[in-house]
Coordinates of C-alpha atoms in Angstrom, one line a residue:
Chain A
M172 CA -11.6 8.1 -0.2
L173 CA -14.4 10.5 -0.7
G174 CA -13.5 10.5 -4.4
Y175 CA -13.7 6.8 -4.6
I176 CA -17.3 7.0 -3.0
V177 CA -18.4 9.5 -5.3
S178 CA -17.3 7.6 -8.4
R179 CA -18.9 4.5 -7.1
L180 CA -22.2 6.3 -6.5
F181 CA -22.0 7.8 -10.0
S182 CA -21.6 4.4 -11.6
A183 CA -24.5 3.0 -9.5
F184 CA -26.5 6.0 -10.8
I185 CA -26.0 5.3 -14.4
V186 CA -26.5 1.6 -13.9
V187 CA -29.8 2.3 -12.1
F188 CA -31.0 4.7 -15.1
G189 CA -30.2 1.7 -17.6
V190 CA -32.2 -0.6 -15.4
V191 CA -35.1 1.7 -15.5
F192 CA -34.7 1.8 -19.3
I193 CA -34.8 -1.8 -19.7
V194 CA -37.6 -2.3 -17.4
F195 CA -39.5 0.6 -19.2
M196 CA -38.8 -1.1 -22.5
L197 CA -40.1 -4.7 -21.0
I198 CA -43.6 -3.9 -21.7
H199 CA -43.0 -3.3 -25.5
M200 CA -41.6 -6.8 -25.6
V201 CA -45.2 -8.2 -25.2
P202 CA -45.7 -9.8 -28.6
G203 CA -48.7 -7.9 -30.4
D204 CA -50.9 -5.1 -28.6
P205 CA -50.1 -5.3 -24.9
V206 CA -53.4 -3.7 -24.1
E207 CA -55.1 -6.5 -25.9
V208 CA -53.0 -9.1 -24.0
M209 CA -53.6 -7.5 -20.6
L210 CA -57.3 -7.2 -21.2
G211 CA -58.1 -10.2 -23.3
E212 CA -59.8 -10.3 -26.8
S213 CA -63.3 -9.6 -25.5
A214 CA -62.7 -6.2 -24.0
S215 CA -64.6 -3.3 -25.7
V216 CA -62.8 -0.8 -27.6
V217 CA -63.8 2.1 -25.1
D218 CA -61.9 -0.1 -22.3
R219 CA -59.0 -0.7 -24.6
E220 CA -58.4 3.0 -25.2
M221 CA -58.8 3.8 -21.6
L222 CA -56.1 1.4 -20.6
R223 CA -54.0 2.5 -23.5
H224 CA -54.3 6.1 -22.2
A225 CA -53.9 5.2 -18.5
L226 CA -50.5 3.4 -19.4
G227 CA -49.6 6.2 -21.7
L228 CA -49.0 3.8 -24.6
D229 CA -50.8 6.3 -26.7
Q230 CA -47.9 8.4 -26.6
S231 CA -44.4 8.5 -28.4
L232 CA -41.8 6.2 -27.1
P233 CA -39.5 9.0 -25.8
Q234 CA -42.5 10.8 -24.2
Q235 CA -43.5 7.6 -22.5
F236 CA -40.0 7.2 -21.0
I237 CA -40.0 10.8 -19.9
N238 CA -43.4 10.2 -18.3
Y239 CA -42.1 7.0 -16.6
L240 CA -39.1 8.8 -15.2
N241 CA -41.2 11.7 -13.9
K242 CA -43.5 9.2 -12.1
L243 CA -40.7 7.2 -10.6
A244 CA -39.1 10.3 -9.5
H245 CA -42.3 11.0 -7.5
F246 CA -42.3 7.4 -6.2
D247 CA -45.5 6.9 -8.2
L248 CA -45.3 3.3 -9.6
G249 CA -48.7 3.4 -10.8
Q250 CA -51.8 1.0 -9.9
S251 CA -52.4 -2.9 -10.3
L252 CA -54.3 -3.6 -13.2
H253 CA -55.9 -6.7 -11.2
S254 CA -56.5 -5.4 -7.8
K255 CA -56.5 -1.7 -8.6
K256 CA -54.5 -1.0 -5.5
A257 CA -51.4 1.3 -5.7
I258 CA -48.6 -0.7 -6.7
S259 CA -46.2 0.8 -3.9
E260 CA -48.7 -0.4 -1.4
L261 CA -48.5 -3.9 -2.9
L262 CA -44.7 -3.9 -2.9
S263 CA -44.6 -2.7 1.0
E264 CA -46.7 -5.9 1.9
R265 CA -44.2 -8.2 0.3
I266 CA -40.8 -6.6 1.0
I267 CA -40.7 -7.7 4.6
P268 CA -41.3 -11.7 3.8
T269 CA -38.7 -11.5 1.2
L270 CA -36.2 -9.8 3.6
E271 CA -37.0 -12.1 6.3
L272 CA -36.4 -15.1 3.9
S273 CA -33.1 -13.7 2.5
I274 CA -31.5 -12.8 5.9
A275 CA -32.5 -16.3 7.3
A276 CA -30.9 -17.9 4.2
L277 CA -27.9 -15.8 4.6
L278 CA -27.7 -16.8 8.1
V279 CA -27.9 -20.5 7.0
A280 CA -25.4 -20.1 4.6
F281 CA -22.9 -18.7 7.1
L282 CA -23.5 -21.2 9.6
I283 CA -22.8 -24.0 7.0
A284 CA -20.2 -22.5 4.9
F285 CA -17.7 -21.3 7.5
P286 CA -17.0 -24.4 9.4
L287 CA -17.0 -26.3 6.3
G288 CA -14.7 -24.2 4.5
I289 CA -12.4 -23.7 7.3
M290 CA -12.2 -27.5 8.1
A291 CA -11.5 -28.4 4.2
A292 CA -8.8 -25.7 4.2
L293 CA -7.0 -27.1 7.5
K294 CA -7.5 -30.8 6.3
K295 CA -6.5 -30.2 2.8
G296 CA -6.3 -33.2 0.6
K297 CA -7.8 -35.3 3.4
A298 CA -11.1 -37.2 3.6
A299 CA -12.7 -34.3 5.5
D300 CA -11.7 -32.1 2.6
T301 CA -13.1 -34.3 -0.1
A302 CA -16.3 -34.6 1.7
A303 CA -16.7 -30.9 2.2
M304 CA -16.0 -30.4 -1.5
V305 CA -18.4 -33.2 -2.5
F306 CA -21.2 -31.4 -0.5
S307 CA -20.4 -28.2 -2.2
L308 CA -20.5 -29.6 -5.6
T309 CA -23.8 -31.3 -4.6
G310 CA -25.2 -28.0 -3.4
I311 CA -24.4 -26.3 -6.4
S312 CA -25.9 -28.8 -8.6
I313 CA -29.2 -29.0 -6.9
P314 CA -31.5 -26.2 -7.8
N315 CA -33.9 -24.4 -5.6
F316 CA -36.9 -25.9 -7.2
L317 CA -35.5 -29.4 -6.5
M318 CA -34.0 -28.8 -3.0
G319 CA -37.4 -27.4 -2.0
P320 CA -39.6 -30.3 -2.6
L321 CA -37.2 -32.7 -1.5
L322 CA -36.9 -30.9 2.0
I323 CA -40.8 -30.7 1.9
L324 CA -41.0 -34.4 1.4
V325 CA -38.5 -35.4 4.2
F326 CA -39.1 -32.7 6.8
A327 CA -42.8 -31.7 6.2
I328 CA -44.5 -34.9 4.9
M329 CA -42.3 -37.7 6.3
L330 CA -41.3 -36.2 9.7
G331 CA -44.1 -33.6 10.0
W332 CA -41.5 -31.2 11.8
F333 CA -42.3 -28.2 9.9
P334 CA -45.1 -26.9 7.7
V335 CA -45.3 -27.6 4.0
S336 CA -46.1 -24.2 2.9
G337 CA -47.0 -20.7 3.8
R338 CA -45.7 -18.0 6.3
D339 CA -46.9 -18.8 9.8
G340 CA -44.4 -18.3 12.4
L341 CA -40.6 -19.2 12.8
S342 CA -41.1 -22.9 12.0
S343 CA -42.6 -22.0 8.5
L344 CA -39.3 -20.1 7.8
V345 CA -36.9 -23.2 8.4
L346 CA -37.4 -25.1 5.3
P347 CA -37.4 -21.9 2.8
A348 CA -34.3 -20.5 4.5
L349 CA -32.5 -24.0 4.1
T350 CA -33.7 -24.4 0.5
L351 CA -32.2 -20.8 -0.3
G352 CA -29.2 -21.0 1.9
T353 CA -27.8 -24.4 1.0
A354 CA -26.9 -23.2 -2.5
L355 CA -25.1 -20.1 -1.2
A356 CA -23.4 -22.3 1.3
A357 CA -21.9 -24.5 -1.3
I358 CA -20.5 -21.7 -3.1
L359 CA -19.3 -19.8 -0.1
S360 CA -17.5 -22.7 1.5
R361 CA -15.5 -23.3 -1.8
M362 CA -14.3 -19.6 -1.6
I363 CA -13.6 -19.8 1.8
R364 CA -11.6 -22.6 1.4
A365 CA -9.6 -21.3 -1.5
S366 CA -9.2 -18.0 0.1
L367 CA -7.9 -19.4 3.4
L368 CA -5.5 -21.8 1.6
E369 CA -3.8 -18.8 0.0
V370 CA -3.4 -17.0 3.1
L371 CA -2.2 -20.1 5.0
N372 CA 1.0 -20.1 3.0
E373 CA 1.9 -16.4 4.1
D374 CA 4.9 -15.9 6.2
Y375 CA 2.8 -14.2 9.0
I376 CA 0.9 -17.4 9.6
R377 CA 4.2 -19.1 9.8
T378 CA 5.4 -16.6 12.4
A379 CA 2.1 -16.8 14.3
R380 CA 2.6 -20.6 14.3
A381 CA 6.2 -20.5 15.3
K382 CA 5.5 -18.4 18.5
G383 CA 3.3 -21.2 19.8
L384 CA -0.3 -20.0 18.8
G385 CA -2.8 -22.9 18.5
T386 CA -4.4 -23.7 15.4
M387 CA -7.8 -21.8 16.5
R388 CA -6.1 -18.6 17.4
V389 CA -4.1 -18.7 14.1
I390 CA -7.1 -19.2 11.9
G391 CA -9.3 -16.8 13.9
L392 CA -7.1 -14.0 14.8
H393 CA -4.7 -14.0 11.7
A394 CA -5.8 -16.1 8.8
L395 CA -9.7 -15.4 8.6
K396 CA -9.4 -11.7 8.7
N397 CA -7.3 -11.4 5.7
A398 CA -9.2 -14.2 3.9
M399 CA -12.3 -12.5 4.3
L400 CA -11.7 -9.7 1.5
P401 CA -12.5 -11.8 -1.5
V402 CA -15.2 -13.5 0.6
I403 CA -17.0 -10.1 1.2
T404 CA -17.1 -9.3 -2.8
L405 CA -18.4 -12.8 -3.3
I406 CA -21.1 -12.4 -0.6
G407 CA -22.3 -9.2 -2.2
L408 CA -22.3 -10.7 -5.8
Q409 CA -24.1 -13.8 -4.5
I410 CA -26.9 -11.5 -2.9
G411 CA -28.0 -11.3 -6.6
A412 CA -28.2 -15.2 -6.8
L413 CA -30.0 -15.0 -3.5
L414 CA -32.7 -12.5 -4.8
A415 CA -33.5 -14.5 -7.9
G416 CA -33.3 -17.8 -5.9
A417 CA -36.0 -16.2 -3.7
V418 CA -38.3 -15.9 -6.6
I419 CA -38.4 -19.7 -7.2
T420 CA -38.0 -20.5 -3.5
E421 CA -41.1 -18.4 -2.6
M422 CA -43.1 -20.0 -5.4
V423 CA -42.2 -23.5 -3.9
F424 CA -43.1 -22.7 -0.4
S425 CA -46.1 -20.2 -1.2
W426 CA -44.1 -17.4 0.7
P427 CA -45.8 -14.3 0.2
G428 CA -42.7 -12.2 -0.9
L429 CA -41.8 -10.0 -3.9
G430 CA -41.0 -13.1 -5.9
Q431 CA -44.4 -14.5 -5.5
L432 CA -46.0 -11.4 -6.4
T433 CA -43.8 -11.3 -9.6
I434 CA -44.8 -14.6 -10.7
E435 CA -48.3 -14.3 -9.9
S436 CA -48.4 -10.9 -11.6
I437 CA -46.8 -12.5 -14.7
Q438 CA -49.7 -15.1 -14.6
K439 CA -52.3 -12.6 -14.3
R440 CA -50.6 -10.3 -17.0
D441 CA -50.4 -7.4 -14.6
Y442 CA -47.5 -6.0 -16.2
P443 CA -47.0 -2.8 -14.4
V444 CA -46.7 -4.8 -11.4
V445 CA -44.1 -7.1 -13.0
Q446 CA -42.1 -4.0 -14.1
A447 CA -42.2 -2.7 -10.6
C448 CA -41.1 -5.9 -8.9
I449 CA -38.3 -6.2 -11.3
L450 CA -37.3 -2.8 -10.9
L451 CA -37.3 -3.0 -7.1
I452 CA -35.3 -6.4 -6.9
S453 CA -32.7 -5.0 -9.5
T454 CA -32.1 -1.6 -7.7
T455 CA -31.9 -3.5 -4.2
Y456 CA -29.1 -5.6 -6.0
V457 CA -27.1 -2.5 -7.3
V458 CA -27.3 -0.6 -3.8
I459 CA -26.0 -3.8 -2.0
N460 CA -23.1 -4.2 -4.7
T461 CA -22.2 -0.5 -4.3
L462 CA -22.1 -0.7 -0.6
T463 CA -20.0 -3.8 -0.9
D464 CA -17.6 -1.9 -3.1
I465 CA -17.6 1.0 -0.9
V466 CA -16.8 -1.3 2.3
Y467 CA -14.0 -3.3 0.2
G468 CA -12.4 0.2 -0.5
M469 CA -12.4 1.1 3.1
L470 CA -11.2 -2.3 4.2
D471 CA -8.3 -2.4 1.5
P472 CA -6.6 0.8 0.3
R473 CA -5.2 -0.9 -2.7
I474 CA -8.7 -1.0 -4.3
R475 CA -9.5 2.6 -3.9
I476 CA -6.2 3.8 -5.3
S477 CA -6.4 1.5 -8.6
Q478 CA -9.5 3.3 -9.4
Chain B
M8 CA 8.7 -29.6 -11.6
N9 CA 6.6 -30.2 -14.7
R10 CA 3.2 -31.5 -13.7
V11 CA 1.9 -34.0 -16.0
R12 CA -1.4 -33.1 -17.9
S13 CA -3.7 -35.6 -16.6
F14 CA -7.5 -35.6 -15.6
N15 CA -8.8 -37.0 -12.4
A16 CA -11.2 -39.9 -12.3
G17 CA -14.1 -37.6 -11.6
F18 CA -13.3 -36.0 -15.1
Y19 CA -13.6 -39.3 -16.7
V20 CA -16.7 -40.5 -15.1
S21 CA -18.4 -37.2 -15.6
S22 CA -17.1 -37.2 -19.3
A23 CA -18.8 -40.6 -19.7
V24 CA -22.1 -39.7 -18.1
L25 CA -22.4 -36.6 -20.4
F26 CA -21.5 -38.5 -23.5
V27 CA -24.2 -41.2 -22.6
W28 CA -26.9 -38.5 -22.0
L29 CA -25.6 -36.8 -25.6
L30 CA -26.1 -40.1 -27.2
M31 CA -29.5 -40.5 -25.7
V32 CA -30.6 -37.2 -26.5
L33 CA -29.3 -37.6 -30.2
S34 CA -31.3 -40.9 -30.5
V35 CA -34.4 -39.2 -29.4
P36 CA -36.0 -38.3 -32.7
F37 CA -35.4 -42.0 -33.9
L38 CA -36.9 -43.8 -31.0
D39 CA -40.3 -45.0 -30.6
L40 CA -41.2 -42.6 -27.6
H41 CA -44.7 -41.6 -26.2
P42 CA -44.1 -38.8 -23.8
N43 CA -47.5 -37.4 -24.2
T44 CA -49.5 -40.4 -24.4
V45 CA -52.1 -40.3 -21.5
S46 CA -53.3 -43.7 -20.2
L47 CA -55.6 -43.0 -17.1
E48 CA -55.3 -46.7 -15.9
K49 CA -51.6 -46.3 -15.1
I50 CA -51.9 -42.9 -13.1
L51 CA -49.0 -42.5 -10.7
N52 CA -48.0 -46.0 -11.2
L53 CA -44.7 -47.4 -10.0
P54 CA -42.2 -49.1 -12.7
D55 CA -43.6 -51.9 -15.0
A56 CA -42.3 -53.7 -18.0
D57 CA -43.2 -50.8 -20.2
S58 CA -41.8 -47.8 -18.4
F59 CA -39.1 -48.7 -16.0
L60 CA -39.3 -45.3 -14.3
G61 CA -42.9 -45.3 -13.4
Y62 CA -45.8 -43.1 -14.7
D63 CA -46.9 -39.6 -14.0
D64 CA -50.4 -37.8 -12.8
L65 CA -51.7 -38.4 -16.2
G66 CA -50.4 -42.0 -16.6
R67 CA -47.6 -40.8 -19.1
P68 CA -44.5 -43.0 -19.1
L69 CA -41.8 -41.2 -17.3
F70 CA -38.9 -42.6 -19.0
D71 CA -40.1 -41.2 -22.3
R72 CA -41.0 -37.9 -20.7
L73 CA -37.4 -37.9 -19.3
L74 CA -35.6 -38.5 -22.6
A75 CA -38.1 -36.0 -24.1
G76 CA -37.1 -33.3 -21.3
A77 CA -33.4 -34.1 -21.9
Y78 CA -34.0 -33.2 -25.6
T79 CA -35.6 -30.0 -24.7
S80 CA -32.8 -29.3 -22.0
F81 CA -30.0 -29.8 -24.5
S82 CA -31.6 -28.2 -27.3
V83 CA -32.2 -24.8 -25.1
A84 CA -28.7 -25.1 -23.8
F85 CA -26.9 -25.6 -26.9
G86 CA -29.2 -22.8 -28.6
V87 CA -28.3 -20.4 -25.9
V88 CA -24.8 -21.0 -25.7
L89 CA -24.2 -20.5 -29.4
V90 CA -26.2 -17.3 -29.4
S91 CA -24.7 -16.1 -26.4
L92 CA -21.1 -17.2 -27.5
F93 CA -21.5 -15.4 -30.9
V94 CA -23.1 -12.0 -29.7
G95 CA -21.0 -11.9 -26.5
T96 CA -17.6 -12.6 -28.2
T97 CA -18.0 -10.4 -30.9
I98 CA -19.2 -7.4 -28.8
G99 CA -16.5 -8.2 -26.2
V100 CA -13.7 -8.7 -28.7
L101 CA -14.8 -5.6 -30.8
S102 CA -15.0 -3.5 -27.7
G103 CA -11.8 -4.6 -26.1
Y104 CA -9.8 -4.3 -29.4
A105 CA -11.2 -0.8 -30.3
G106 CA -11.0 0.8 -26.7
G107 CA -12.0 4.5 -26.2
Q108 CA -15.5 5.8 -26.1
W109 CA -17.1 2.4 -27.7
D110 CA -15.4 0.4 -24.9
H111 CA -16.6 2.7 -22.1
L112 CA -20.3 2.4 -23.7
T113 CA -20.0 -1.4 -23.8
V114 CA -18.8 -1.6 -20.2
R115 CA -21.8 0.4 -19.0
I116 CA -24.2 -1.9 -20.9
I117 CA -22.7 -5.0 -19.5
D118 CA -22.9 -3.4 -15.9
I119 CA -26.5 -2.5 -16.7
F120 CA -27.3 -6.2 -17.8
M121 CA -25.3 -7.5 -14.9
A122 CA -27.6 -5.3 -12.3
F123 CA -30.4 -7.8 -13.0
P124 CA -29.9 -10.6 -10.5
G125 CA -29.5 -14.2 -11.9
I126 CA -32.2 -15.0 -14.1
L127 CA -34.5 -12.3 -13.0
L128 CA -34.4 -10.6 -16.3
A129 CA -35.0 -14.0 -18.2
I130 CA -38.0 -14.6 -15.9
A131 CA -39.5 -11.1 -16.7
L132 CA -38.8 -11.4 -20.5
S133 CA -40.2 -15.2 -20.9
G134 CA -43.1 -14.0 -18.6
L135 CA -43.9 -11.3 -21.0
M136 CA -43.0 -12.9 -24.4
G137 CA -45.1 -16.1 -23.5
P138 CA -43.9 -19.7 -23.0
G139 CA -42.3 -21.6 -25.9
I140 CA -38.7 -22.9 -26.7
G141 CA -37.8 -20.2 -29.0
N142 CA -38.9 -17.4 -26.4
V143 CA -36.9 -19.2 -23.7
I144 CA -33.7 -19.2 -25.7
I145 CA -34.1 -15.5 -26.7
A146 CA -34.8 -14.8 -22.8
L147 CA -31.8 -16.9 -21.6
S148 CA -29.5 -15.4 -24.3
V149 CA -30.3 -12.0 -23.3
V150 CA -28.9 -12.9 -19.9
G151 CA -26.1 -15.2 -21.3
W152 CA -24.1 -12.9 -23.6
V153 CA -22.9 -10.7 -20.8
G154 CA -20.6 -13.3 -19.4
F155 CA -18.9 -13.9 -22.7
A156 CA -18.6 -10.3 -23.6
R157 CA -17.0 -9.5 -20.1
L158 CA -14.7 -12.3 -20.3
S159 CA -13.5 -11.8 -24.1
R160 CA -13.2 -8.0 -23.6
A161 CA -10.9 -8.4 -20.7
Q162 CA -8.7 -11.1 -22.4
V163 CA -8.6 -8.8 -25.5
M164 CA -7.5 -5.9 -23.4
S165 CA -4.4 -7.7 -22.2
I166 CA -3.5 -9.6 -25.3
K167 CA -3.7 -6.8 -27.5
Q168 CA -0.8 -5.2 -25.5
S169 CA 1.6 -8.1 -25.9
E170 CA 4.6 -8.0 -28.2
H171 CA 3.4 -10.5 -31.1
V172 CA 0.4 -8.2 -31.5
L173 CA 2.6 -5.2 -31.7
A174 CA 5.0 -7.0 -34.1
A175 CA 2.0 -8.0 -36.4
R176 CA 1.0 -4.4 -36.4
A177 CA 4.4 -3.1 -37.1
L178 CA 4.4 -5.5 -40.2
G179 CA 1.3 -3.8 -41.4
A180 CA -1.3 -6.4 -40.8
S181 CA -4.9 -5.3 -41.1
H182 CA -7.1 -5.2 -37.8
G183 CA -9.1 -8.1 -39.3
R184 CA -6.1 -10.3 -39.5
I185 CA -4.7 -9.3 -36.1
I186 CA -8.1 -10.2 -34.2
G187 CA -8.4 -13.3 -36.2
Y188 CA -5.1 -14.7 -36.2
H189 CA -3.1 -13.2 -33.5
I190 CA -5.9 -12.8 -30.5
L191 CA -8.8 -15.0 -31.1
P192 CA -6.8 -18.4 -31.0
L193 CA -5.5 -17.0 -27.5
I194 CA -8.8 -16.5 -26.0
V195 CA -10.2 -19.8 -26.9
A196 CA -9.2 -21.6 -23.8
P197 CA -10.9 -19.2 -21.4
L198 CA -14.1 -18.8 -23.4
L199 CA -14.2 -22.9 -23.4
I200 CA -14.2 -23.0 -19.7
E201 CA -16.9 -20.3 -19.6
L202 CA -18.9 -22.3 -22.0
T203 CA -18.8 -25.5 -19.9
F204 CA -20.0 -23.6 -16.9
G205 CA -22.5 -21.7 -18.9
I206 CA -24.0 -24.9 -20.2
A207 CA -24.6 -26.0 -16.5
S208 CA -26.5 -22.8 -15.6
I209 CA -28.5 -22.8 -18.7
V210 CA -29.8 -26.2 -17.9
I211 CA -30.7 -25.2 -14.5
A212 CA -32.2 -21.8 -15.7
E213 CA -34.3 -23.4 -18.5
A214 CA -35.6 -26.0 -15.9
G215 CA -36.3 -23.0 -13.6
L216 CA -38.4 -21.2 -16.1
S217 CA -40.3 -24.2 -16.8
F218 CA -40.8 -25.0 -13.2
L219 CA -42.4 -21.4 -12.8
G220 CA -44.6 -22.1 -16.0
L221 CA -42.7 -19.7 -18.1
G222 CA -40.6 -22.2 -20.3
I223 CA -41.8 -25.0 -22.5
Q224 CA -45.4 -25.1 -23.0
A225 CA -47.4 -28.2 -21.7
P226 CA -47.9 -31.1 -22.7
E227 CA -44.1 -31.1 -24.1
A228 CA -41.7 -32.2 -21.3
S229 CA -39.2 -30.4 -19.6
W230 CA -37.5 -31.4 -16.5
G231 CA -38.5 -28.3 -14.7
S232 CA -42.2 -28.7 -15.5
M233 CA -41.8 -32.3 -14.5
I234 CA -40.5 -31.3 -11.1
R235 CA -43.4 -29.0 -10.8
D236 CA -46.0 -31.4 -11.6
G237 CA -44.5 -33.9 -9.3
A238 CA -44.2 -31.7 -6.4
Q239 CA -48.0 -32.0 -5.9
Y240 CA -47.8 -35.7 -5.5
L241 CA -44.9 -35.9 -3.3
L242 CA -46.4 -38.3 -0.8
M243 CA -48.0 -40.4 -3.3
A244 CA -45.6 -40.7 -6.0
P245 CA -42.2 -39.2 -5.0
H246 CA -40.5 -40.8 -8.2
M247 CA -42.5 -38.0 -10.1
V248 CA -39.9 -35.4 -8.6
L249 CA -37.2 -37.8 -8.2
V250 CA -36.7 -39.1 -11.8
P251 CA -36.2 -35.7 -13.5
G252 CA -34.5 -34.3 -10.2
V253 CA -31.7 -36.9 -10.2
A254 CA -31.3 -36.5 -13.9
L255 CA -31.0 -32.7 -13.7
M256 CA -28.6 -33.1 -10.8
L257 CA -26.5 -35.7 -12.5
V258 CA -26.2 -33.6 -15.7
V259 CA -25.5 -30.4 -13.9
M260 CA -22.7 -31.9 -11.6
A261 CA -21.3 -33.8 -14.7
V262 CA -20.8 -30.5 -16.6
N263 CA -19.4 -28.7 -13.6
M264 CA -17.0 -31.4 -13.0
V265 CA -15.9 -31.5 -16.5
G266 CA -15.7 -27.7 -16.4
D267 CA -13.3 -28.0 -13.6
G268 CA -11.2 -30.6 -15.2
V269 CA -10.9 -28.5 -18.3
R270 CA -10.0 -25.4 -16.2
D271 CA -7.4 -27.3 -14.3
W272 CA -6.0 -28.9 -17.6
L273 CA -5.8 -25.6 -19.3
D274 CA -4.6 -23.6 -16.1
I275 CA -1.0 -22.6 -17.1
K276 CA -0.6 -20.6 -13.6
G277 CA -1.7 -23.6 -11.7
K278 CA 1.3 -25.7 -13.1
K279 CA 4.3 -25.3 -10.7

């Protein structure tokens, strides 16, 4: 088990290193002179050279990368070109709203996906199953940036139940969480259905039924537990879609999270902040997936032995 | 029991929907469309004889913009799919076939690209490179090749162990011939499925980038930017969001259903 954990952590370390390299290279993807793009054409030569020096862009590429790594190792993300604040400070202001939104969306997804997936599996081939799967296909096909405005139209403008945008109390969280959560619920309910159907054919389920257990007990005690393994992996992977979807959802609802900071910084050409946001979101994703892998390995010995 | 190879009704309906869209998109260059013609007296108007889908906040006919947006959407989707398919499959097949150190390296690189959630890397790239259809295709291809590489590598890894490949090698066939004649034809089916679902996610991703203002540059139409423009006029003119929104949903749904149909049709394991 320890060997498995160590090998997972080692892989994660290499991946994070690669992610840092790509994020570092991003600033060199700016066409032309990034300094000129950031400051605008009217900036004086002195200002340009100062920024170039401050960003270390006057050094050789390998030297720049070493400096970048060195700063990261000291948790120094630099400062925003726009607000002149420390980037770490900017990020810490934005993490909580994004976490709030993601956790609420995950909750929405569970609350929809489990009843839906279980019902579809139990009523396989019947009307309820078809209805659930049509809902799922619709959910997958409606992107966040369409779902958001539609929910705003109905529940904020027409019914006036929730605020249109912003982050002010629990009621402002409902619509963004629904927007982000339904897409995940759609995928998750399909997976739960498929996974349950596979398990329901197993002998031990027939045994459980034969000894007279009710449907609820068979599903709750015997089937779900074993059907959960592939679902857990999917949830880990879907956290990525959740984090990327949060970027768009935050823009739709003016939710002051990391995603909004990313897009605002792109618009302001504040590239060091963009780099820091991408780095933080991606690293979070890697950490979550590594944890999922480790939990999976603990739950299912076959996984860690095959490694 | 042999299952008869047939598609369900949903597959035929969605194929028809896609075919109609494709015809419309292909005819866009020959139609007399005015997607960028501003007419101030028609701002936010509902449908009339000239535009049966109404007008947007600048009085531009929504039907014309919808078709122009479809043209953008389909062009980007085909561009990205072609680039990703070519780059991804080449890397995946060579890496899976060669094995060893190169394969290890490729797997690491794939893992690193997969560490960026969803279209986050594309958001960053197109944000930094600036808007424009070319940059959108580049940004989405940088994200898109990984799926094809992963899939084709895994397929080649298992097929290269099979007996007909060993036999070909024993007969002295060159690597090129083994890959081209004995391996590639066998991985076409899974790649085709991946490609179909890929188109759906690229259509959404392009619209997403344009929604964020990072995709197609104004005044050119994209479904994403149309939805963004319309979101400001939800109460006065919900058709501004609904027209491109429903179109996007229909296309993505149809592509997904065709993908499901093709997968079921090709799925040999599923036939019992």
